[in-house]
Amino acid sequence: MSTPDHNVGTQSRIGCIRIEGLRKSLGGRPVLREVNLEIKCGETVAVVGRSGCGKSVLLKHLIGLMWPDAGRVLIDDRSLAEMDRRELYATRHRFGMLFQSAALFDSMTVAENVGLGLRHHSKLSSAEIDEKVEACLEAVGLPGVLDKMPSELSGGMKKRVGLARAIAMDPEVLLFDEPTTGLDPIMSAIIDNVIVDLVDRLKTTAVVVTHDMRTVNTVCHRVAFLHRGVIFAEGTPEEINGSEDPVVAQFITGSAEGPIQPVR
Amino acid sequence: MRIRRETLPIRILEAVGCGSIRLATDVGAVVVMVWRMMAALPRLLRHPSLLLEQADHIGVGSIPLVLLASLFTGAVSAAQAGYQIQDYAPLSLVGAAVGKAVILELAPVLTALVVAARVSTSIAAELGTMRVTEQVDALEVMAIDPIWFLAAPRFFAGLIMTPVLVLLATVIAIFGGYLVSYATLGLSTATYYHGVQQFFLVWDVVINQTKAFLFGGILTLAGVFFGYRAQGGAEGVGRATIEAIVTACVMILMFDYIVATVMM
């Protein structure tokens, strides 16, 4: 399997993210022990690891939805913890996030969900917002669902609406939390293709949290393997796939036998 | 191995200490939330649709319930007053008794309790569900302050609409008292309303509206606060809902006493 051919480096506007010595405990249990990771501009990085290893927790730290017990997250060399609320929100303007459950606002229609950020932050007219919402839905391959409520959508459609909402504000960094979890293989492949297409077209930096190696191989330039609260291995998808480390190999092959023991 | 057991006084001390810390933390969190909602007011006034939507839900939506409850409150007040004074005082005082009781106590407190049962629970359940399904996080990522977007409209709608509801309840309860006085106690319309007017003071209405304003804040704040910090799925939402209604009811009764003591 080869790395995706969309280019790394110069096209992205801004959005370098550095994680330094991040530690986080939840309910007294250390989840992240010492995470160090750098995500370069324009790069698509996958954070992989077993369920419950702290991938989503790590992702939420990148945007200030969770705060570290120790360590820091730097966005373009500026620590999130040092920002006041106004600056934090200004930084969040540069992000778009697809949540694991899509997190659509269930009291709003699809159009209202996708257009919410635009209505609150842009100076576009109502007609321009409607146009942009339609374009975003078109981009994720979901035209004609503007007036539907989230409860009327399938899991895959919800994810795509979530994706449309994430790109509506033209983000410079896209965060994906388990974008294909719970979807059938065909829908997963469709979502993967949509992500590749969007990242390529919008020239964004992207962080994909997943345990689906097919998504990793299709979408990402680099992989960080999170294990026991640290980045245990890092490399291109080819390097990770070919790793001889027993821990990494067990995860890649999905074997029940090996050094990784079931969480009790 | 020898297990050291703490003595009873130590355990009591520990429980009191933990409870005090929790209480202080909660009070601090409530103060911060109210402060943030106050700070969000100017922006909320520039987007009145958010406020109007909640005013409709909290105020207009509660009218049938409040009408029914206050009608029976007035009716039972008249029946009780008639029963209790029939041997000691003229029945013409029924109007006065109903008027005083309704304006000073029954309309504000019972309306607040009825509205709390409907509104505090619905706010806590709605915000709690949004919290546990990551919809609140989605707002944060979109750089939309959930305190401004979700909490403040509900809080201020409660502050505005509860006094209106209490005023309505006061009028309807006095009318309910009249129906019973006329139908079962044999009082004429003039006698009843003369009684109501006889001991009427404008200050009583000030007390009535002060209580209503305060209770409106309490019942929405309880829903907002417990809903906003809900955790742990459906069980967490259920817990938040219970905490909201119990706290709202207890605080309403507590502040009823405080206002009565201070203003009467």
Short mmCIF file of C-alpha atoms in Angstrom, two decimals:
data_model
loop_
_atom_site.label_atom_id
_atom_site.label_comp_id
_atom_site.label_asym_id
_atom_site.label_seq_id
_atom_site.Cartn_x
_atom_site.Cartn_y
_atom_site.Cartn_z
CA MET A 1 0.00 0.00 0.00
CA SER A 2 1.35 3.42 -0.77
CA THR A 3 1.14 6.76 0.92
CA PRO A 4 -1.49 9.06 -0.54
CA ASP A 5 -0.13 11.22 -3.30
CA HIS A 6 -1.52 14.57 -2.13
CA ASN A 7 1.45 16.79 -1.39
CA VAL A 8 2.95 17.67 1.96
CA GLY A 9 4.39 21.01 2.79
CA THR A 10 4.00 24.32 1.16
CA GLN A 11 0.35 24.55 0.13
CA SER A 12 -1.16 24.86 3.60
CA ARG A 13 -1.68 28.40 4.79
CA ILE A 14 -0.78 27.96 8.45
CA GLY A 15 -1.43 25.49 11.21
CA CYS A 16 1.70 23.95 12.71
CA ILE A 17 0.85 22.06 15.87
CA ARG A 18 3.34 20.95 18.50
CA ILE A 19 2.53 18.82 21.53
CA GLU A 20 5.13 18.90 24.30
CA GLY A 21 5.21 16.58 27.31
CA LEU A 22 1.43 16.25 27.45
CA ARG A 23 0.06 14.44 30.48
CA LYS A 24 -3.55 13.83 31.35
CA SER A 25 -5.28 11.67 33.93
CA LEU A 26 -8.99 10.95 33.92
CA GLY A 27 -10.68 9.68 37.07
CA GLY A 28 -7.27 9.15 38.66
CA ARG A 29 -6.09 6.95 35.77
CA PRO A 30 -3.20 8.32 33.70
CA VAL A 31 -4.33 8.31 30.07
CA LEU A 32 -1.57 10.37 28.46
CA ARG A 33 1.77 10.00 30.23
CA GLU A 34 4.20 12.00 28.12
CA VAL A 35 3.06 12.74 24.60
CA ASN A 36 5.38 14.61 22.25
CA LEU A 37 4.31 15.10 18.67
CA GLU A 38 4.78 17.65 15.94
CA ILE A 39 2.35 18.06 13.08
CA LYS A 40 3.77 20.04 10.22
CA CYS A 41 1.86 22.45 8.04
CA GLY A 42 -0.07 20.72 5.29
CA GLU A 43 0.58 17.28 6.70
CA THR A 44 -2.05 14.62 7.39
CA VAL A 45 -1.13 12.70 10.51
CA ALA A 46 -2.94 9.69 11.87
CA VAL A 47 -2.95 8.98 15.59
CA VAL A 48 -3.62 5.28 15.94
CA GLY A 49 -3.89 3.01 18.92
CA ARG A 50 -6.21 0.66 20.72
CA SER A 51 -9.68 1.70 21.82
CA GLY A 52 -9.46 3.66 25.07
CA CYS A 53 -5.76 4.46 24.73
CA GLY A 54 -6.40 8.21 24.77
CA LYS A 55 -6.50 9.14 21.07
CA SER A 56 -9.66 11.23 21.33
CA VAL A 57 -8.40 12.78 24.57
CA LEU A 58 -5.25 13.82 22.71
CA LEU A 59 -7.29 15.25 19.84
CA LYS A 60 -9.45 17.29 22.21
CA HIS A 61 -6.32 18.84 23.71
CA LEU A 62 -5.37 20.20 20.29
CA ILE A 63 -8.33 22.55 20.28
CA GLY A 64 -8.74 23.30 23.99
CA LEU A 65 -11.73 21.07 24.62
CA MET A 66 -9.60 19.42 27.30
CA TRP A 67 -6.69 20.87 29.22
CA PRO A 68 -3.50 19.01 30.13
CA ASP A 69 -2.39 18.23 33.68
CA ALA A 70 1.14 18.96 32.47
CA GLY A 71 2.79 19.83 29.18
CA ARG A 72 1.45 22.11 26.49
CA VAL A 73 -0.05 22.34 23.03
CA LEU A 74 1.39 24.98 20.72
CA ILE A 75 -0.40 26.28 17.67
CA ASP A 76 2.07 28.18 15.52
CA ASP A 77 4.36 28.42 18.56
CA ARG A 78 1.63 29.91 20.74
CA SER A 79 0.53 27.85 23.72
CA LEU A 80 -3.23 27.28 23.97
CA ALA A 81 -3.05 27.58 27.75
CA GLU A 82 -1.66 31.12 27.49
CA MET A 83 -4.53 32.33 25.31
CA ASP A 84 -7.48 34.20 26.75
CA ARG A 85 -10.98 33.18 25.65
CA ARG A 86 -11.06 35.64 22.76
CA GLU A 87 -7.73 34.43 21.38
CA LEU A 88 -8.71 30.80 21.93
CA TYR A 89 -11.91 31.32 19.93
CA ALA A 90 -9.95 33.13 17.23
CA THR A 91 -7.65 30.09 17.05
CA ARG A 92 -10.62 27.74 16.93
CA HIS A 93 -11.82 29.65 13.87
CA ARG A 94 -8.90 28.05 12.08
CA PHE A 95 -10.03 24.54 13.00
CA GLY A 96 -12.77 22.25 11.82
CA MET A 97 -13.58 19.03 13.59
CA LEU A 98 -15.50 15.91 12.71
CA PHE A 99 -16.65 14.24 15.90
CA GLN A 100 -16.88 10.50 16.37
CA SER A 101 -20.66 10.70 16.73
CA ALA A 102 -20.83 13.59 14.20
CA ALA A 103 -22.32 15.69 17.07
CA LEU A 104 -24.92 17.29 14.83
CA PHE A 105 -27.30 19.67 16.58
CA ASP A 106 -30.39 17.51 16.70
CA SER A 107 -32.83 20.40 16.94
CA MET A 108 -31.55 21.92 13.69
CA THR A 109 -31.89 20.88 10.07
CA VAL A 110 -28.87 19.81 8.03
CA ALA A 111 -28.70 23.28 6.43
CA GLU A 112 -28.81 25.00 9.83
CA ASN A 113 -26.12 22.66 11.17
CA VAL A 114 -23.74 23.33 8.30
CA GLY A 115 -24.47 27.06 8.16
CA LEU A 116 -24.38 27.78 11.91
CA GLY A 117 -20.75 28.90 12.02
CA LEU A 118 -21.19 31.05 8.93
CA ARG A 119 -24.27 32.73 10.35
CA HIS A 120 -22.43 33.64 13.52
CA HIS A 121 -19.00 34.53 12.23
CA SER A 122 -19.20 35.61 8.61
CA LYS A 123 -20.60 38.72 7.02
CA LEU A 124 -22.14 36.73 4.18
CA SER A 125 -25.74 37.37 3.25
CA SER A 126 -28.35 34.73 3.87
CA ALA A 127 -28.37 33.78 0.18
CA GLU A 128 -24.57 33.48 0.13
CA ILE A 129 -24.64 31.28 3.22
CA ASP A 130 -27.26 29.03 1.64
CA GLU A 131 -25.09 28.79 -1.45
CA LYS A 132 -22.01 27.92 0.60
CA VAL A 133 -23.92 25.32 2.63
CA GLU A 134 -25.06 23.66 -0.59
CA ALA A 135 -21.48 23.72 -1.91
CA CYS A 136 -20.16 22.10 1.29
CA LEU A 137 -22.79 19.37 1.12
CA GLU A 138 -22.00 18.87 -2.56
CA ALA A 139 -18.30 18.54 -1.64
CA VAL A 140 -19.06 15.64 0.70
CA GLY A 141 -21.35 14.03 -1.86
CA LEU A 142 -24.58 14.78 -0.07
CA PRO A 143 -26.78 17.11 -2.07
CA GLY A 144 -30.53 17.41 -1.48
CA VAL A 145 -30.64 16.85 2.25
CA LEU A 146 -30.80 20.48 3.31
CA ASP A 147 -34.14 20.28 5.09
CA LYS A 148 -33.68 16.90 6.71
CA MET A 149 -33.25 16.57 10.46
CA PRO A 150 -30.23 14.62 11.79
CA SER A 151 -32.56 11.90 13.09
CA GLU A 152 -33.59 11.18 9.49
CA LEU A 153 -30.01 10.47 8.38
CA SER A 154 -27.99 7.25 8.37
CA GLY A 155 -24.66 7.00 10.23
CA GLY A 156 -22.63 7.64 7.07
CA MET A 157 -24.78 10.61 6.09
CA LYS A 158 -24.39 12.10 9.58
CA LYS A 159 -20.61 11.81 9.29
CA ARG A 160 -20.68 13.54 5.93
CA VAL A 161 -22.91 16.33 7.24
CA GLY A 162 -20.46 16.66 10.15
CA LEU A 163 -17.68 16.89 7.60
CA ALA A 164 -19.57 19.54 5.61
CA ARG A 165 -20.03 21.50 8.83
CA ALA A 166 -16.34 21.16 9.63
CA ILE A 167 -15.25 22.60 6.27
CA ALA A 168 -17.88 25.34 6.06
CA MET A 169 -15.63 27.94 7.69
CA ASP A 170 -12.65 27.11 5.40
CA PRO A 171 -10.51 25.75 8.25
CA GLU A 172 -6.76 25.57 8.08
CA VAL A 173 -6.63 22.49 10.31
CA LEU A 174 -9.09 19.60 10.17
CA LEU A 175 -9.45 17.19 13.06
CA PHE A 176 -11.13 13.83 12.51
CA ASP A 177 -12.18 11.73 15.48
CA GLU A 178 -12.76 8.16 14.32
CA PRO A 179 -14.21 9.22 10.95
CA THR A 180 -15.07 5.69 9.83
CA THR A 181 -15.96 3.96 13.08
CA GLY A 182 -19.29 2.19 12.94
CA LEU A 183 -19.58 2.41 9.16
CA ASP A 184 -19.63 -0.41 6.63
CA PRO A 185 -16.47 -0.89 4.50
CA ILE A 186 -17.97 0.80 1.45
CA MET A 187 -19.13 3.84 3.40
CA SER A 188 -15.74 3.92 5.16
CA ALA A 189 -14.00 4.01 1.76
CA ILE A 190 -16.34 6.79 0.62
CA ILE A 191 -15.55 8.85 3.76
CA ASP A 192 -11.82 8.20 3.28
CA ASN A 193 -12.02 9.46 -0.30
CA VAL A 194 -13.99 12.51 0.77
CA ILE A 195 -11.33 13.30 3.40
CA VAL A 196 -8.47 12.92 0.90
CA ASP A 197 -10.32 15.09 -1.58
CA LEU A 198 -11.12 17.80 0.96
CA VAL A 199 -7.64 17.93 2.48
CA ASP A 200 -6.13 18.13 -0.98
CA ARG A 201 -8.56 20.76 -2.22
CA LEU A 202 -8.58 22.96 0.90
CA LYS A 203 -4.81 22.53 1.49
CA THR A 204 -5.35 21.91 5.17
CA THR A 205 -3.32 20.30 7.89
CA ALA A 206 -5.21 17.27 9.20
CA VAL A 207 -5.10 15.03 12.25
CA VAL A 208 -6.99 11.77 11.99
CA VAL A 209 -7.65 9.72 15.10
CA THR A 210 -8.54 6.17 14.13
CA HIS A 211 -7.85 2.52 14.64
CA ASP A 212 -8.83 1.71 11.10
CA MET A 213 -5.58 0.98 9.23
CA ARG A 214 -7.30 1.25 5.87
CA THR A 215 -8.15 4.87 6.62
CA VAL A 216 -4.55 5.43 7.71
CA ASN A 217 -3.16 3.98 4.49
CA THR A 218 -5.59 5.90 2.30
CA VAL A 219 -5.55 9.27 3.98
CA CYS A 220 -2.36 9.92 5.93
CA HIS A 221 1.25 10.94 5.30
CA ARG A 222 2.49 10.00 8.73
CA VAL A 223 1.33 7.77 11.57
CA ALA A 224 1.82 8.17 15.32
CA PHE A 225 1.09 5.01 17.30
CA LEU A 226 -0.17 5.85 20.79
CA HIS A 227 0.44 3.11 23.30
CA ARG A 228 0.50 3.26 27.11
CA GLY A 229 0.14 7.02 27.09
CA VAL A 230 3.14 7.80 24.88
CA ILE A 231 3.82 7.98 21.14
CA PHE A 232 5.30 4.51 20.94
CA ALA A 233 6.14 4.55 17.22
CA GLU A 234 6.09 7.13 14.46
CA GLY A 235 6.62 6.91 10.73
CA THR A 236 5.05 6.76 7.31
CA PRO A 237 2.23 4.28 6.82
CA GLU A 238 4.70 2.01 5.00
CA GLU A 239 7.13 2.12 7.90
CA ILE A 240 4.44 1.38 10.44
CA ASN A 241 2.95 -1.40 8.31
CA GLY A 242 6.41 -2.95 7.94
CA SER A 243 7.45 -2.49 11.56
CA GLU A 244 9.00 -5.50 13.23
CA ASP A 245 8.32 -4.19 16.71
CA PRO A 246 6.05 -6.83 18.27
CA VAL A 247 3.70 -4.25 19.80
CA VAL A 248 3.22 -2.35 16.54
CA ALA A 249 3.05 -5.57 14.52
CA GLN A 250 0.35 -6.97 16.79
CA PHE A 251 -1.75 -3.84 16.36
CA ILE A 252 -1.28 -3.79 12.58
CA THR A 253 -2.13 -7.45 12.14
CA GLY A 254 -4.94 -7.28 14.70
CA SER A 255 -3.71 -10.39 16.46
CA ALA A 256 -5.11 -11.43 19.84
CA GLU A 257 -1.76 -12.97 20.73
CA GLY A 258 1.17 -10.71 21.54
CA PRO A 259 2.58 -8.21 23.98
CA ILE A 260 -0.55 -6.02 24.01
CA GLN A 261 -2.87 -7.47 26.61
CA PRO A 262 -6.61 -6.84 26.79
CA VAL A 263 -7.57 -3.87 28.95
CA ARG A 264 -9.07 -5.16 32.21
CA MET B 1 -1.72 -7.19 56.28
CA ARG B 2 -3.26 -4.84 58.78
CA ILE B 3 -5.95 -2.54 57.45
CA ARG B 4 -6.17 0.68 59.32
CA ARG B 5 -9.77 1.76 59.85
CA GLU B 6 -10.53 5.42 60.41
CA THR B 7 -12.48 6.23 63.52
CA LEU B 8 -16.03 7.56 63.23
CA PRO B 9 -15.17 11.19 64.09
CA ILE B 10 -12.45 11.19 61.42
CA ARG B 11 -14.87 9.81 58.84
CA ILE B 12 -17.49 12.41 59.78
CA LEU B 13 -14.84 15.13 59.54
CA GLU B 14 -13.75 13.80 56.17
CA ALA B 15 -17.32 13.72 54.87
CA VAL B 16 -17.98 17.27 56.10
CA GLY B 17 -14.70 18.46 54.58
CA CYS B 18 -15.39 16.84 51.20
CA GLY B 19 -18.96 18.14 51.20
CA SER B 20 -17.77 21.67 52.03
CA ILE B 21 -15.18 21.62 49.26
CA ARG B 22 -17.78 20.35 46.78
CA LEU B 23 -20.26 23.01 47.87
CA ALA B 24 -17.66 25.78 47.61
CA THR B 25 -16.62 24.53 44.16
CA ASP B 26 -20.24 24.43 42.97
CA VAL B 27 -21.00 27.90 44.33
CA GLY B 28 -17.86 29.20 42.62
CA ALA B 29 -18.88 27.54 39.35
CA VAL B 30 -22.39 29.05 39.58
CA VAL B 31 -20.95 32.52 40.21
CA VAL B 32 -18.61 32.18 37.22
CA MET B 33 -21.47 30.98 35.03
CA VAL B 34 -23.75 33.86 36.06
CA TRP B 35 -20.89 36.29 35.44
CA ARG B 36 -20.31 34.88 31.96
CA MET B 37 -24.04 35.04 31.20
CA MET B 38 -24.17 38.68 32.31
CA ALA B 39 -21.16 39.40 30.10
CA ALA B 40 -22.98 37.72 27.20
CA LEU B 41 -26.08 39.92 27.61
CA PRO B 42 -25.08 42.78 25.27
CA ARG B 43 -24.34 40.30 22.48
CA LEU B 44 -27.55 38.43 23.23
CA LEU B 45 -29.53 41.63 22.82
CA ARG B 46 -28.02 42.01 19.35
CA HIS B 47 -29.38 38.52 18.51
CA PRO B 48 -32.86 38.77 20.07
CA SER B 49 -34.14 35.72 18.20
CA LEU B 50 -32.29 33.43 20.64
CA LEU B 51 -33.95 35.17 23.58
CA LEU B 52 -37.39 35.30 21.96
CA GLU B 53 -37.28 31.60 21.13
CA GLN B 54 -36.61 30.74 24.77
CA ALA B 55 -39.13 33.29 26.03
CA ASP B 56 -41.70 31.53 23.88
CA HIS B 57 -40.70 28.10 25.21
CA ILE B 58 -40.38 29.07 28.86
CA GLY B 59 -43.11 31.70 29.04
CA VAL B 60 -45.78 31.12 26.43
CA GLY B 61 -45.39 27.34 26.63
CA SER B 62 -45.99 27.40 30.38
CA ILE B 63 -49.19 29.45 30.23
CA PRO B 64 -51.72 26.56 30.10
CA LEU B 65 -50.04 24.80 33.02
CA VAL B 66 -49.81 27.99 35.06
CA LEU B 67 -53.44 28.88 34.33
CA LEU B 68 -54.66 25.49 35.48
CA ALA B 69 -52.47 25.42 38.59
CA SER B 70 -53.33 28.98 39.62
CA LEU B 71 -57.06 28.53 39.05
CA PHE B 72 -57.11 25.60 41.48
CA THR B 73 -54.75 27.38 43.87
CA GLY B 74 -57.17 30.29 44.14
CA ALA B 75 -60.12 27.94 44.39
CA VAL B 76 -58.68 25.89 47.23
CA SER B 77 -57.52 29.08 49.01
CA ALA B 78 -61.08 30.40 49.00
CA ALA B 79 -62.49 27.07 50.15
CA GLN B 80 -59.92 26.83 52.97
CA ALA B 81 -60.39 30.45 54.00
CA GLY B 82 -64.16 30.05 54.04
CA TYR B 83 -63.90 26.86 56.12
CA GLN B 84 -61.48 28.37 58.63
CA ILE B 85 -63.09 31.75 59.22
CA GLN B 86 -66.74 30.82 59.03
CA ASP B 87 -67.04 30.46 62.82
CA TYR B 88 -64.90 33.46 63.78
CA ALA B 89 -65.21 36.19 61.18
CA PRO B 90 -67.51 37.37 58.40
CA LEU B 91 -67.16 35.53 55.08
CA SER B 92 -66.65 38.89 53.39
CA LEU B 93 -63.02 38.55 54.53
CA VAL B 94 -62.51 35.57 52.21
CA GLY B 95 -61.60 37.94 49.38
CA ALA B 96 -59.00 39.63 51.56
CA ALA B 97 -57.53 36.32 52.71
CA VAL B 98 -57.34 34.94 49.19
CA GLY B 99 -55.90 38.20 47.81
CA LYS B 100 -53.16 38.46 50.42
CA ALA B 101 -52.22 34.78 50.31
CA VAL B 102 -52.18 34.65 46.53
CA ILE B 103 -50.26 37.88 45.93
CA LEU B 104 -47.67 37.44 48.64
CA GLU B 105 -47.11 33.73 48.66
CA LEU B 106 -49.12 31.29 46.61
CA ALA B 107 -48.86 32.75 43.12
CA PRO B 108 -45.09 33.34 43.14
CA VAL B 109 -44.11 30.13 44.92
CA LEU B 110 -46.52 27.68 43.32
CA THR B 111 -46.03 29.16 39.86
CA ALA B 112 -42.26 28.93 40.30
CA LEU B 113 -42.51 25.31 41.45
CA VAL B 114 -44.79 24.38 38.54
CA VAL B 115 -42.61 26.20 36.02
CA ALA B 116 -39.50 24.62 37.57
CA ALA B 117 -41.01 21.17 37.11
CA ARG B 118 -41.52 21.95 33.43
CA VAL B 119 -38.60 24.23 32.59
CA SER B 120 -35.68 23.31 34.88
CA THR B 121 -36.01 19.66 33.94
CA SER B 122 -36.35 20.35 30.23
CA ILE B 123 -33.35 22.71 30.21
CA ALA B 124 -31.22 20.24 32.21
CA ALA B 125 -32.21 17.34 29.96
CA GLU B 126 -31.69 19.32 26.76
CA LEU B 127 -28.31 20.79 27.70
CA GLY B 128 -27.25 17.56 29.37
CA THR B 129 -27.98 15.60 26.20
CA MET B 130 -26.12 18.19 24.15
CA ARG B 131 -23.17 17.90 26.54
CA VAL B 132 -22.92 14.10 26.52
CA THR B 133 -23.40 13.86 22.75
CA GLU B 134 -20.57 16.38 22.17
CA GLN B 135 -22.90 19.03 20.71
CA VAL B 136 -21.59 21.54 23.27
CA ASP B 137 -18.04 20.65 22.23
CA ALA B 138 -19.07 21.14 18.59
CA LEU B 139 -20.20 24.68 19.45
CA GLU B 140 -16.87 25.32 21.18
CA VAL B 141 -14.99 24.10 18.11
CA MET B 142 -17.08 26.44 15.95
CA ALA B 143 -15.96 29.26 18.26
CA ILE B 144 -19.56 29.80 19.40
CA ASP B 145 -19.59 30.32 23.15
CA PRO B 146 -22.13 27.82 24.55
CA ILE B 147 -22.74 30.10 27.53
CA TRP B 148 -23.87 32.83 25.16
CA PHE B 149 -25.66 30.54 22.71
CA LEU B 150 -27.32 28.04 25.08
CA ALA B 151 -27.22 29.19 28.70
CA ALA B 152 -27.76 32.96 28.60
CA PRO B 153 -30.95 32.95 26.45
CA ARG B 154 -32.60 30.46 28.80
CA PHE B 155 -31.49 32.30 31.94
CA PHE B 156 -32.63 35.73 30.79
CA ALA B 157 -35.85 34.37 29.30
CA GLY B 158 -36.59 32.89 32.74
CA LEU B 159 -35.87 36.22 34.41
CA ILE B 160 -38.20 38.06 32.04
CA MET B 161 -41.03 35.57 31.63
CA THR B 162 -41.49 34.25 35.19
CA PRO B 163 -42.71 37.63 36.53
CA VAL B 164 -45.20 37.76 33.65
CA LEU B 165 -46.40 34.25 34.44
CA VAL B 166 -46.67 35.06 38.14
CA LEU B 167 -48.70 38.18 37.38
CA LEU B 168 -51.01 36.09 35.21
CA ALA B 169 -51.21 33.41 37.91
CA THR B 170 -52.07 36.02 40.53
CA VAL B 171 -55.00 37.32 38.50
CA ILE B 172 -56.27 33.84 37.64
CA ALA B 173 -55.91 32.58 41.23
CA ILE B 174 -57.92 35.52 42.56
CA PHE B 175 -60.52 34.73 39.90
CA GLY B 176 -60.47 31.05 40.95
CA GLY B 177 -61.09 32.16 44.52
CA TYR B 178 -63.99 34.25 43.32
CA LEU B 179 -65.60 31.29 41.52
CA VAL B 180 -65.56 29.19 44.70
CA SER B 181 -66.67 32.09 46.90
CA TYR B 182 -69.56 32.80 44.57
CA ALA B 183 -70.58 29.20 43.93
CA THR B 184 -70.12 27.54 47.33
CA LEU B 185 -69.81 30.28 49.96
CA GLY B 186 -72.59 32.44 48.55
CA LEU B 187 -70.53 35.63 48.35
CA SER B 188 -71.52 38.26 45.82
CA THR B 189 -69.05 39.51 43.23
CA ALA B 190 -68.89 42.93 44.88
CA THR B 191 -68.30 41.51 48.37
CA TYR B 192 -65.48 39.26 47.18
CA TYR B 193 -63.63 41.93 45.21
CA HIS B 194 -64.20 44.48 47.93
CA GLY B 195 -62.45 42.07 50.27
CA VAL B 196 -59.56 41.67 47.85
CA GLN B 197 -59.19 45.47 47.58
CA GLN B 198 -59.66 46.13 51.27
CA PHE B 199 -56.17 45.02 52.34
CA PHE B 200 -54.44 45.41 48.99
CA LEU B 201 -51.07 47.18 49.06
CA VAL B 202 -48.95 48.09 46.05
CA TRP B 203 -45.94 46.92 48.06
CA ASP B 204 -47.45 43.41 47.99
CA VAL B 205 -47.16 43.44 44.20
CA VAL B 206 -43.55 44.58 44.50
CA ILE B 207 -42.88 41.59 46.75
CA ASN B 208 -44.80 39.35 44.32
CA GLN B 209 -42.69 40.50 41.36
CA THR B 210 -39.40 40.46 43.28
CA LYS B 211 -40.00 36.86 44.21
CA ALA B 212 -41.02 36.01 40.66
CA PHE B 213 -37.88 37.60 39.21
CA LEU B 214 -35.65 35.78 41.68
CA PHE B 215 -37.41 32.44 41.23
CA GLY B 216 -37.21 32.79 37.45
CA GLY B 217 -33.46 33.16 37.74
CA ILE B 218 -33.17 30.23 40.16
CA LEU B 219 -35.23 27.77 38.14
CA THR B 220 -33.46 28.45 34.85
CA LEU B 221 -30.02 28.67 36.43
CA ALA B 222 -30.52 25.26 38.07
CA GLY B 223 -31.43 23.71 34.71
CA VAL B 224 -28.60 25.42 32.87
CA PHE B 225 -25.95 24.69 35.51
CA PHE B 226 -26.67 21.01 36.02
CA GLY B 227 -27.37 20.37 32.35
CA TYR B 228 -24.20 22.11 31.24
CA ARG B 229 -21.97 19.99 33.45
CA ALA B 230 -23.73 16.65 32.86
CA GLN B 231 -21.42 13.71 32.25
CA GLY B 232 -21.65 10.04 31.46
CA GLY B 233 -24.42 9.36 28.96
CA ALA B 234 -28.12 8.83 29.66
CA GLU B 235 -27.54 8.17 33.35
CA GLY B 236 -25.67 11.46 33.67
CA VAL B 237 -28.49 13.33 31.95
CA GLY B 238 -31.01 11.72 34.31
CA ARG B 239 -28.88 12.69 37.30
CA ALA B 240 -28.54 16.26 36.04
CA THR B 241 -32.30 16.52 35.60
CA ILE B 242 -32.98 15.32 39.15
CA GLU B 243 -30.33 17.65 40.59
CA ALA B 244 -31.81 20.57 38.65
CA ILE B 245 -35.39 20.14 39.86
CA VAL B 246 -34.46 19.31 43.44
CA THR B 247 -32.08 22.26 43.70
CA ALA B 248 -34.57 24.60 42.03
CA CYS B 249 -37.39 23.63 44.41
CA VAL B 250 -35.24 23.85 47.54
CA MET B 251 -33.72 27.19 46.51
CA ILE B 252 -37.13 28.63 45.62
CA LEU B 253 -38.49 27.77 49.07
CA MET B 254 -35.33 29.06 50.76
CA PHE B 255 -35.33 32.35 48.90
CA ASP B 256 -39.06 32.68 49.47
CA TYR B 257 -38.34 32.80 53.18
CA ILE B 258 -35.41 35.21 52.72
CA VAL B 259 -37.41 37.65 50.59
CA ALA B 260 -40.38 37.45 52.95
CA THR B 261 -38.12 38.20 55.91
CA VAL B 262 -36.34 41.07 54.20
CA MET B 263 -39.27 42.75 52.47
CA MET B 264 -42.22 42.22 54.80
#
